[in-house]
Structures are given as structure tokens and as C-alpha cells.
Short mmCIF file of C-alpha atoms in Angstrom, two decimals:
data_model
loop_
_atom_site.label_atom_id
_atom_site.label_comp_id
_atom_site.label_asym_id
_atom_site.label_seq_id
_atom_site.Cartn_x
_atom_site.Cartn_y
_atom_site.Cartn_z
CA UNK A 1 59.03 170.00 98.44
CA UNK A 2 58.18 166.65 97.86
CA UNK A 3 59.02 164.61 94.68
CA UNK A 4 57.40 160.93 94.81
CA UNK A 5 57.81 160.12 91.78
CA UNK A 6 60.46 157.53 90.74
CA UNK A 7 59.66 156.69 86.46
CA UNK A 8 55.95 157.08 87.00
CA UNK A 9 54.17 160.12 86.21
CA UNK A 10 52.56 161.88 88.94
CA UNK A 11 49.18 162.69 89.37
CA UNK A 12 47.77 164.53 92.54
CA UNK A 13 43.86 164.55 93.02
CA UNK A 14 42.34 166.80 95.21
CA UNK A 15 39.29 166.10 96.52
CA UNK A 16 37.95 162.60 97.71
CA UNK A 17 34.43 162.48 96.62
CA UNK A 18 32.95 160.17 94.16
CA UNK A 19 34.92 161.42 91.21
CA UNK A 20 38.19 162.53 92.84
CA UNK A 21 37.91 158.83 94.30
CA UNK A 22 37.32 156.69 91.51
CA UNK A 23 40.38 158.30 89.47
CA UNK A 24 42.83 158.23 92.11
CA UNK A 25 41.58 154.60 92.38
CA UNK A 26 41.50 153.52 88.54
CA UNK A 27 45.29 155.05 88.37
CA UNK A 28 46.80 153.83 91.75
CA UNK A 29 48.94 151.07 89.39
CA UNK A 30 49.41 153.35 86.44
CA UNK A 31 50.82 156.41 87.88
CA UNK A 32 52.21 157.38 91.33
CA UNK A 33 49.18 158.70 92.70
CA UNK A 34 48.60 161.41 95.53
CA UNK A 35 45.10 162.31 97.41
CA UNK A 36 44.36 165.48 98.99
CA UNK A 37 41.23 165.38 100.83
CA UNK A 38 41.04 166.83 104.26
CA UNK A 39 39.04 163.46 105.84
CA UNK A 40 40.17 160.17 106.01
CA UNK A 41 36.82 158.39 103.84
CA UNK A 42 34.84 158.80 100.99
CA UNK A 43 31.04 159.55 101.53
CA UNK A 44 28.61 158.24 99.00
CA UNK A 45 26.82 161.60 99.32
CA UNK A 46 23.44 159.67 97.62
CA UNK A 47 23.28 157.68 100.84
CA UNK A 48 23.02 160.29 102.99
CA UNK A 49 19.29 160.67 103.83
CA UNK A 50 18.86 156.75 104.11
CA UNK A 51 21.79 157.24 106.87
CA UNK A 52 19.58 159.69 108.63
CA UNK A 53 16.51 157.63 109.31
CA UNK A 54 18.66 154.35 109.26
CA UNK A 55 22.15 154.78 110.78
CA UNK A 56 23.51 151.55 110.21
CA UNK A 57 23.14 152.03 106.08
CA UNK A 58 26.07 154.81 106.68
CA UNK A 59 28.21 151.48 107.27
CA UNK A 60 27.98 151.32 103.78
CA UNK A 61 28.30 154.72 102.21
CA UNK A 62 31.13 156.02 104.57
CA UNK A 63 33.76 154.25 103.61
CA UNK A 64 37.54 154.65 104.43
CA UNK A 65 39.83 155.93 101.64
CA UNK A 66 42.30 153.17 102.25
CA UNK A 67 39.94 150.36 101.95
CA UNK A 68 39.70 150.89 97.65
CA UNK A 69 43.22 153.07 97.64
CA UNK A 70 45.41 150.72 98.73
CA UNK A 71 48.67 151.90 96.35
CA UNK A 72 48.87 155.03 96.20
CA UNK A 73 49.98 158.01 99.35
CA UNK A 74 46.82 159.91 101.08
CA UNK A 75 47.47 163.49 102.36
CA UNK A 76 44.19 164.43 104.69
CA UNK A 77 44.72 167.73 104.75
CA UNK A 78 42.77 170.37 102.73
CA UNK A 79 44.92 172.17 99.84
CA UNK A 80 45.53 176.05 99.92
CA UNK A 81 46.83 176.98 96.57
CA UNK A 82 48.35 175.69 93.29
CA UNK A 83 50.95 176.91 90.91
CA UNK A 84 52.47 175.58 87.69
CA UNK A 85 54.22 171.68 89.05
CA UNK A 86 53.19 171.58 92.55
CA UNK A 87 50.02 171.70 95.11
CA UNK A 88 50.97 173.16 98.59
CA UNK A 89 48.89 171.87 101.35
CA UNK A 90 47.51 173.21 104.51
CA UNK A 91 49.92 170.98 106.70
CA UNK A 92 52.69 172.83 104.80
CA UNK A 93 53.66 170.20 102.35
CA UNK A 94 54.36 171.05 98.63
CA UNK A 95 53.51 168.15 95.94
CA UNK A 96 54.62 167.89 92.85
CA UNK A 97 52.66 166.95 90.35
CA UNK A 98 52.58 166.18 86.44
CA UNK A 99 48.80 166.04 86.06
CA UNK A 100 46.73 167.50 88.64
CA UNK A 101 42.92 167.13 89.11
CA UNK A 102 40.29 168.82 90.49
CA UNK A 103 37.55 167.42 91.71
CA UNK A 104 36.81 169.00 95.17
CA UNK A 105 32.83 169.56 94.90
CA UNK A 106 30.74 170.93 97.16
CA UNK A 107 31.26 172.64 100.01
CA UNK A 108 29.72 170.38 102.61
CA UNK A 109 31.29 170.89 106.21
CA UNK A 110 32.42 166.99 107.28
CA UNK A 111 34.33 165.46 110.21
CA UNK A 112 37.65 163.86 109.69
CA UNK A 113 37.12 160.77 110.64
CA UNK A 114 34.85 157.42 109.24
CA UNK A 115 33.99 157.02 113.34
CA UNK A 116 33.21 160.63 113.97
CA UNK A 117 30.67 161.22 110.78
CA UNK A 118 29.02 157.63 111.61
CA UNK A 119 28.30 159.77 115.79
CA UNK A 120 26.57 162.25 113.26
CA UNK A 121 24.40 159.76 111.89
CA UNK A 122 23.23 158.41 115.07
CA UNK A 123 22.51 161.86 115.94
CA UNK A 124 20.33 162.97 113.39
CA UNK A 125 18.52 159.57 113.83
CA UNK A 126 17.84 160.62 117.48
CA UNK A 127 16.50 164.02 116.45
CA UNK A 128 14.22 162.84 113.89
CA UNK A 129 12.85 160.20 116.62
CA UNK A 130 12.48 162.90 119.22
CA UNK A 131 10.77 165.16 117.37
CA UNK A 132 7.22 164.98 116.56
CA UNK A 133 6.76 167.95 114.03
CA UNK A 134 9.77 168.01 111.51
CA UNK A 135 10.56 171.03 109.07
CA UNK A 136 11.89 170.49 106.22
CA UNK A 137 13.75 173.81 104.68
CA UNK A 138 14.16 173.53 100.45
CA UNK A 139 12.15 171.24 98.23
CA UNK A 140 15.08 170.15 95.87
CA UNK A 141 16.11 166.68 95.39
CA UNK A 142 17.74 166.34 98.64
CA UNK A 143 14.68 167.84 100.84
CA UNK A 144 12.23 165.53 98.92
CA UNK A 145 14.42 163.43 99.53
CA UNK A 146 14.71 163.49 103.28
CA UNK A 147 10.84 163.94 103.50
CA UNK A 148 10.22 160.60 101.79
CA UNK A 149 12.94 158.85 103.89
CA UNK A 150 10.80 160.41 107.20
CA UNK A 151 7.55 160.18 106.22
CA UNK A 152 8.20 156.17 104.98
CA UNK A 153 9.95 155.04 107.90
CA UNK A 154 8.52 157.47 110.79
CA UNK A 155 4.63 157.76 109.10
CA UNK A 156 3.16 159.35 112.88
CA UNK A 157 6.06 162.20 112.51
CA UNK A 158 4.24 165.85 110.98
CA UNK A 159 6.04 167.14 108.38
CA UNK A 160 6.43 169.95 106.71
CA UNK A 161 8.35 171.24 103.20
CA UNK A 162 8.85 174.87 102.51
CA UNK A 163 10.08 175.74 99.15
CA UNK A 164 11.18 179.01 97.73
CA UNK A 165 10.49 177.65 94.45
CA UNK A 166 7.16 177.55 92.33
CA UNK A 167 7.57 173.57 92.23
CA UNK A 168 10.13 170.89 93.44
CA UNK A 169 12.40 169.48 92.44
CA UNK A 170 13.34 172.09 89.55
CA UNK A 171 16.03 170.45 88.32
CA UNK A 172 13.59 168.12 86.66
CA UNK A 173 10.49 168.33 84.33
CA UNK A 174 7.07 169.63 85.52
CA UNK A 175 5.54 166.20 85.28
CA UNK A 176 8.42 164.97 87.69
CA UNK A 177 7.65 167.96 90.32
CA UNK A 178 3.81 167.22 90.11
CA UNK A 179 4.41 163.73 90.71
CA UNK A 180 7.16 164.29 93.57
CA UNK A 181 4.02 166.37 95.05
CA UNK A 182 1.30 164.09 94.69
CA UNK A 183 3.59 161.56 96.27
CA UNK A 184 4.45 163.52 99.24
CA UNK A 185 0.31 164.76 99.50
CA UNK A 186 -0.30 161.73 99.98
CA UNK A 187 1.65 160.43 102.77
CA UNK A 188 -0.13 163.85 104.67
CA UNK A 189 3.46 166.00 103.91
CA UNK A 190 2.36 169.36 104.33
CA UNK A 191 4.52 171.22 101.04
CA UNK A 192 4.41 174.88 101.28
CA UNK A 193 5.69 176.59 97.94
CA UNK A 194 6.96 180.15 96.75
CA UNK A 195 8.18 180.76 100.01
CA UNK A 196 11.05 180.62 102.22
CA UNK A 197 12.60 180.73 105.77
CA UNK A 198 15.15 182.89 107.32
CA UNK A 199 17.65 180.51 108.22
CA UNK A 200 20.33 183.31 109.61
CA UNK A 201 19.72 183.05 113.09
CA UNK A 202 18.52 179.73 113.38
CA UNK A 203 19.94 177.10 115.98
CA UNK A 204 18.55 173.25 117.22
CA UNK A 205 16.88 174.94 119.61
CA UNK A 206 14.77 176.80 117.86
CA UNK A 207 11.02 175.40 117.71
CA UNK A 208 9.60 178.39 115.44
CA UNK A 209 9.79 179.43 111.84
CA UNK A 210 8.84 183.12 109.68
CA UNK A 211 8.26 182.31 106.36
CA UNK A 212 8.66 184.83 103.49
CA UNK A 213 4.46 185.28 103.61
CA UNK A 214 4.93 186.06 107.43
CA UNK A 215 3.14 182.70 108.62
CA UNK A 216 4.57 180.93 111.56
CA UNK A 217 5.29 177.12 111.30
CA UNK A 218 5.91 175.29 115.21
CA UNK A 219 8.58 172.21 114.40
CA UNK A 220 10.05 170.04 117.12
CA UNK A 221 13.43 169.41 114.96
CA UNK A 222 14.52 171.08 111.43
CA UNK A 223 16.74 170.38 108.31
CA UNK A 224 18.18 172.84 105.96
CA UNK A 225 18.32 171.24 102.76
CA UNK A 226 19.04 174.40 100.64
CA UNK A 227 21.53 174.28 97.81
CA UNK A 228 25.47 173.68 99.19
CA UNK A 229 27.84 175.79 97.48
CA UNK A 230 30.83 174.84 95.69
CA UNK A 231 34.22 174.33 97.11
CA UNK A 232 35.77 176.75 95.11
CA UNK A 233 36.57 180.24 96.44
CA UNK A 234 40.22 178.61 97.67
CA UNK A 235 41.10 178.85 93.82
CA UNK A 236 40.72 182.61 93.53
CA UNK A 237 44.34 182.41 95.27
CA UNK A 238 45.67 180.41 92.72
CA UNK A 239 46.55 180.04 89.27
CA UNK A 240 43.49 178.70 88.37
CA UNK A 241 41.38 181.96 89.23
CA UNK A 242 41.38 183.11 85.88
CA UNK A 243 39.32 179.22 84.77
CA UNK A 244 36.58 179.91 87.24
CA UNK A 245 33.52 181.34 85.85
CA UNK A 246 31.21 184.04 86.99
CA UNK A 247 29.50 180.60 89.25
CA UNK A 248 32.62 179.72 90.73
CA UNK A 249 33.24 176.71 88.30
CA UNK A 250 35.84 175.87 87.02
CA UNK A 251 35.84 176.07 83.21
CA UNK A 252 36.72 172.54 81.25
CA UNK A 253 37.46 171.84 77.90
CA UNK A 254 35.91 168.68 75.77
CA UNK A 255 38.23 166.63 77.40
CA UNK A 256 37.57 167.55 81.27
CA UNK A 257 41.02 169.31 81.58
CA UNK A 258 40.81 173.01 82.43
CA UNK A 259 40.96 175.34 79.83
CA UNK A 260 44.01 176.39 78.53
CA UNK A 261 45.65 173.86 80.97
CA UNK A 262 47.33 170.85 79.23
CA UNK A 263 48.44 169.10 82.51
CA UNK A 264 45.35 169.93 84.85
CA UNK A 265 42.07 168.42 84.56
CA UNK A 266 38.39 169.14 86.45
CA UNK A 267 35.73 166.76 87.09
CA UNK A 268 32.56 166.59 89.35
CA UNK A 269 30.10 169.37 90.25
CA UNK A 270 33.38 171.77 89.98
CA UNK A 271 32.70 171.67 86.59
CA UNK A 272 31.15 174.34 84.10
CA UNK A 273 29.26 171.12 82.21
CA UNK A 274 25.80 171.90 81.60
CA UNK A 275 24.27 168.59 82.68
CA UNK A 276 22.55 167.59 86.60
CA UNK A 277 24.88 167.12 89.11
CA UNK A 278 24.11 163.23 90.06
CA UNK A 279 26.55 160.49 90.99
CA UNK A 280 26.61 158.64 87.45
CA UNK A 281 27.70 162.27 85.78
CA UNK A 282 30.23 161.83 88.44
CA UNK A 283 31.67 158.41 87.50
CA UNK A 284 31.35 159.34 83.83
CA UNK A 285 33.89 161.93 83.80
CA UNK A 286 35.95 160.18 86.17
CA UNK A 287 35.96 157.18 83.43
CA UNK A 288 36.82 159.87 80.63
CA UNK A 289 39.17 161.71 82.44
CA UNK A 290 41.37 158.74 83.39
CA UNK A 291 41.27 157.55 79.44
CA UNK A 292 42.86 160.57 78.60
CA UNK A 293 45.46 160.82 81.69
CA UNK A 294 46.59 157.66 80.65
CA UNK A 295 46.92 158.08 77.04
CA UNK A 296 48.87 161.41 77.46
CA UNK A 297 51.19 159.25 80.03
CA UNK A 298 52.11 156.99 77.50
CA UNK A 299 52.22 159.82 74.85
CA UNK A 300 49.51 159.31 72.76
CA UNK A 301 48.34 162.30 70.77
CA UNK A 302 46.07 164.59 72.22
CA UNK A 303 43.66 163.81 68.93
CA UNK A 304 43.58 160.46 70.37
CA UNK A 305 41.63 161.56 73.34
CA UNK A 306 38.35 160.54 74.44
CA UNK A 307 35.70 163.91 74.52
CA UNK A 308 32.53 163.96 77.36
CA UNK A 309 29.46 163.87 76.43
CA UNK A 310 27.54 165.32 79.01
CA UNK A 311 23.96 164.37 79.77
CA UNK A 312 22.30 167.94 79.35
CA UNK A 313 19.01 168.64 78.12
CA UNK A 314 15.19 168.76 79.52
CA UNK A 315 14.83 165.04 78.29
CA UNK A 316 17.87 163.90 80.51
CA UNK A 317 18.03 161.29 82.70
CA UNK A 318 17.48 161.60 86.41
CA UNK A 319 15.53 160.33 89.77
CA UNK A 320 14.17 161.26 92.76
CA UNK A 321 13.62 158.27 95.40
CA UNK A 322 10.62 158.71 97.55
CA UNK A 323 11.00 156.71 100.59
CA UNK A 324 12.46 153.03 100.23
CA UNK A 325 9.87 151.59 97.64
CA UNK A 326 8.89 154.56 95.45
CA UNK A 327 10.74 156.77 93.08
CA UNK A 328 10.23 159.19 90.44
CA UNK A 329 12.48 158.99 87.60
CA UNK A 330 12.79 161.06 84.28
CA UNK A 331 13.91 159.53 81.65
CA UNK A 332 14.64 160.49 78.29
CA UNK A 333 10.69 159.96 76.58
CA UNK A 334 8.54 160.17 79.52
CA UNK A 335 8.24 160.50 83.52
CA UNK A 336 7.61 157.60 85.66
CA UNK A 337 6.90 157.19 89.44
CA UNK A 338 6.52 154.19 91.29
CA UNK A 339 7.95 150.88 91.91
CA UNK A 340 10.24 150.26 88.73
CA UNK A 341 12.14 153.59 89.21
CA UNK A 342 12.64 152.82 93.33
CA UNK A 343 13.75 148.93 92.20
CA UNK A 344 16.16 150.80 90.22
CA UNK A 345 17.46 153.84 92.89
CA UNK A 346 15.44 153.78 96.17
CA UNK A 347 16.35 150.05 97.47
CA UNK A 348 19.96 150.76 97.48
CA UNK A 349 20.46 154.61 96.36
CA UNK A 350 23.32 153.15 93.84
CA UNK A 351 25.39 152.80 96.91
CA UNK A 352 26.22 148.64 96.22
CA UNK A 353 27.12 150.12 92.37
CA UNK A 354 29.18 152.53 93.47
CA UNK A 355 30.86 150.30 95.70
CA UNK A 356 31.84 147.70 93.13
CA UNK A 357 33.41 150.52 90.46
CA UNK A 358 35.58 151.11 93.93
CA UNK A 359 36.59 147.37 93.90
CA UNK A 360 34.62 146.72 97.04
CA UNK A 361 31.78 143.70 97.57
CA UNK A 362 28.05 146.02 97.61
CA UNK A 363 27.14 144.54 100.57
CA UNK A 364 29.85 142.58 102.38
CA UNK A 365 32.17 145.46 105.15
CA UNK A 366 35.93 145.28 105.35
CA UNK A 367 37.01 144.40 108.66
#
């Protein structure tokens, strides 16, 4: 068992994604701090179709844990199960905690290294320039996504979006969907709707598709940019089975800590918030849950604690870049697409923003 504690509380985060990341890095002074994450970096997951058609922007997005966590002890090692004071660890370590949080997202297979998941990039960027037909399976935000990114930076490329849904991008309004469509119309994106693609037996090799209306679509390469599910189902083994919902969520309280749980607290897509799942919802509860950490550690009452507001609703905020100079981008009275939203997401995806709340220059690489 391990005890690193000395007079400062303990806090153990597991999971080192943008939320996980930014508390273990707001209370590296405050507390004595533990990460459990089984890679050695933090991937700004909004970068990640940029990365694809440009390699070099992953320089940026995949950065090292120990570049912004620079006081605090990182475990990379994924964790197994959880009791009451301690978090035992697939390497077979057991560490003790006094506030634990959760914050382990989605559950997106990733390499352990910063070196090896930059390789990936590169080779994605190789199979989008070898291929001259491109299918594109799922029409959320990340497949209209990586169909903008392709069809801005590789125009002679054919592609094609097939969507089980009636429109894209559901997660948003209608207007946003029809405008995401018009958009992607117009750069000759061939978007196929109410219909899917059996994905079970599918490898890089293969070159043809069956959709759910029995046509057959020919593509050179292929992405599957269906929903990821959340990295969850390891809790069932531990005390915190009874907290996930029928979704595999993990059920919070006003002030992000798990219900029921004074000591434990859940952020990020992990979450049972009704709100979208975007990178600023991330950093929000990350803010709110470190507020309260810290005012419990210096024993404030619990009345003094700071409650989330989530950003739920039809009329919440959110955006979809298209390519490097358009977006679309739903805001709270109206839907607009064009160069204003992209000024805002597309020329950077956030990625400079989220490196300065990490302490890091936007731009400038640590050596």
C-alpha cells in the first residue's frame, strides 16, 4: 500500500484527459496529487481530425503529462478497482487516497507513448493521401468533422458520409444539421442518410461497403467515426457500481462528487449531466470541482460549495468546424455558419486555449 501523503491531503485522479488533467494540474501545489492514466500524455481529443490531414498540428495537441504536471507523482497504468481509501492499479500498486476523482471518459483505444500516437498520425495522413475514394462511417460531429478536414485540404479526394441518422450532427438543432449539409454538398461530399454499414468484419483492406438499403459503396481507405463508448464497465467491480446508471455513467450530485460519496467526485463525459459532451463542459467542471476539493481541504462547509451549472438545453452552445475556415456554431438565439464561428473554433480547434489553462505557451513546444 502506498501512503504519499505527508500533511497534505491526497487526491488521486484517474484518468488523464482534458478534465482529469486540468484538476490534477490546478491542485499539484495544494494537495499531494496522484495520476492514473495508462499513457504517458494528454490528447486534446478536439485536435484530432486536424492531426489526421496535418500531422505536424498533433505536436500541439499530444502533449506529455509531465510538461503541465510537474509536482505531483504519475502512475501510467490503467486502474482495476476502488474501495473506500484506496485505488489499486493494474501494475499492482494500492493508493491511498482522501478525495478521489473520476474522470476517465471515453473509451478510445491509445498508445502509451507521445512518440508512438504521433507514428499514428503520420499514418492516417498516408492513408488519406493514398486513397482516392474515402468513406466516411457516422455523420456526428466527429465524421463531419473529418469530412471537412478532407474535403478542405485534399479537394480531388471522393468522399463519402453514411449516416444512420435522419440528419447530422444530432446533437445540435435542425438548422445546424441543414447547414452542416449544405456545407458538405457543396464541396461535392456525397452524404448518404438513414442508413448504415456493417462494420463487424471490416479490416484496411477492405475496398467495399453493404449499407443497411443493400447498396454497395467502392472506397480506397475508410474511417469509423461512430459513437465511442464510455470507459466505464471497469467500475461494475467496484464500489462505485451501484452510482452508474442504466448508460454506464456515473451518477453526480450538484457539486460533481458522486452520489452519496462525500470524498469521491466525477467529471467529464463519465458524468450523468445532461449537457453536450465538448471540451469547455470539460474544463467547467474541472474548474468547479477543484473549488470544492479545496474548500473541503481546508474545511469549509459543504454549504459553502460551488454547484455546476451545466449547459443543457436545445438553445445551448456548441460548434461544428468545417474544414480550416468554416464552422457552424449554435448558439444560444440563432445558428450561424461561416467565417466568424471557424475564427472562433476551426483556426485552432481551442487547442492554443486549452494549452494556456495547462500553463503551457499556445503555440511555442517544450523542448
Amino acid at each position: 500500500m502506498e501512503n504519499h501523503g505527508g500533511d497534505l491531503r491526497r487526491v488521486v485522479v484517474i484518468g488523464g484527459g482534458i478534465a482529469g488533467s486540468l484538476v490534477a494540474k490546478s491542485l499539484q501545489f495544494f494537495a499531494n496529487v496522484t495520476l492514473i492514466d495508462p499513457k504517458e500524455y494528454l490528447e486534446i481529443p478536439y485536435g484530432r481530425l486536424r492531426s489526421m490531414v496535418e500531422p505536424s498540428f498533433a505536436e500541439r495537441s499530444v502533449i506529455n503529462h509531465s510538461e503541465y504536471f510537474t509536482n505531483g507523482r504519475l502512475i501510467t497504468s490503467p486502474a482495476v478497482d476502488i474501495n473506500e481509501s484506496e485505488v489499486l492499479v493494474a501494475d499492482g500498486r494500492h493508493v491511498v487516497f482522501d478525495y478521489l476523482v473520476v474522470a476517465t471518459g471515453r473509451d478510445f483505444p491509445l498508445p502509451k507513448t507521445r512518440a508512438h500516437r504521433l507514428d499514428q498520425y503520420r499514418a492516417e495522413n498516408e492513408k488519406i493521401r493514398g486513397a482516392n475514394s474515402i468513406l466516411i462511417i457516422g455523420g456526428g460531429p466527429v465524421g463531419v468533422e473529418l469530412a471537412g478536414e478532407i474535403a478542405t485540404d485534399f479537394s480531388d479526394k471522393r468522399i463519402t458520409v453514411v449516416h444512420g441518422g435522419e440528419r447530422l450532427v444530432e446533437f445540435m438543432g435542425p438548422k445546424a444539421s441543414d447547414k452542416a449539409l449544405k456545407w458538405l454538398t457543396s464541396k461535392k461530399v456525397d452524404v448518404k442518410l438513414d442508413r448504415t454499414v456493417v462494420v463487424d468484419d471490416m479490416s484496411d483492406e477492405t475496398k467495399s461497403f453493404r449499407t443497411s438499403t443493400g447498396e454497395i459503396i467502392s472506397a480506397d481507405a475508410h474511417f469509423v467515426c461512430t459513437g465511442i463508448p464510455l470507459a466505464s464497465s471497469w467500475l461494475r467491480k467496484t464500489i462505485l457500481d451501484s452510482n452508474l446508471d442504466s448508460h454506464g455513467r456515473l451518477m453526480v450530485d450538484g457539486y460533481l462528487r458522486v452520489k452519496g460519496r462525500k470524498k469521491i467526485f466525477a467529471i467529464g463525459d463519465i458524468t450523468d449531466i445532461r449537457e453536450m459532451k465538448q471540451g469547455e463542459s470539460a474544463k467547467r467542471q474541472a474548474k468547479v470541482a477543484t473549488k470544492n476539493m479545496k474548500m473541503l481541504m481546508v474545511g469549509k462547509d459543504e454549504s459553502k460549495m460551488e454547484s455546476y451549472r451545466s449547459g443543457a438545453g436545445a438553445g445551448a452552445t456548441a460548434s461544428v468546424s468545417l474544414g480550416r475556415k468554416q464552422a457552424v456554431a449554435q448558439l444560444p438565439f440563432t445558428t450561424i455558419k461561416g467565417i466568424l464561428p471557424a475564427f472562433l473554433k476551426s483556426r485552432d480547434l481551442f487547442v492554443g486555449n486549452t494549452r494556456k489553462h495547462l500553463g503551457l505557451h499556445p503555440t511555442l513546444l517544450h523542448n
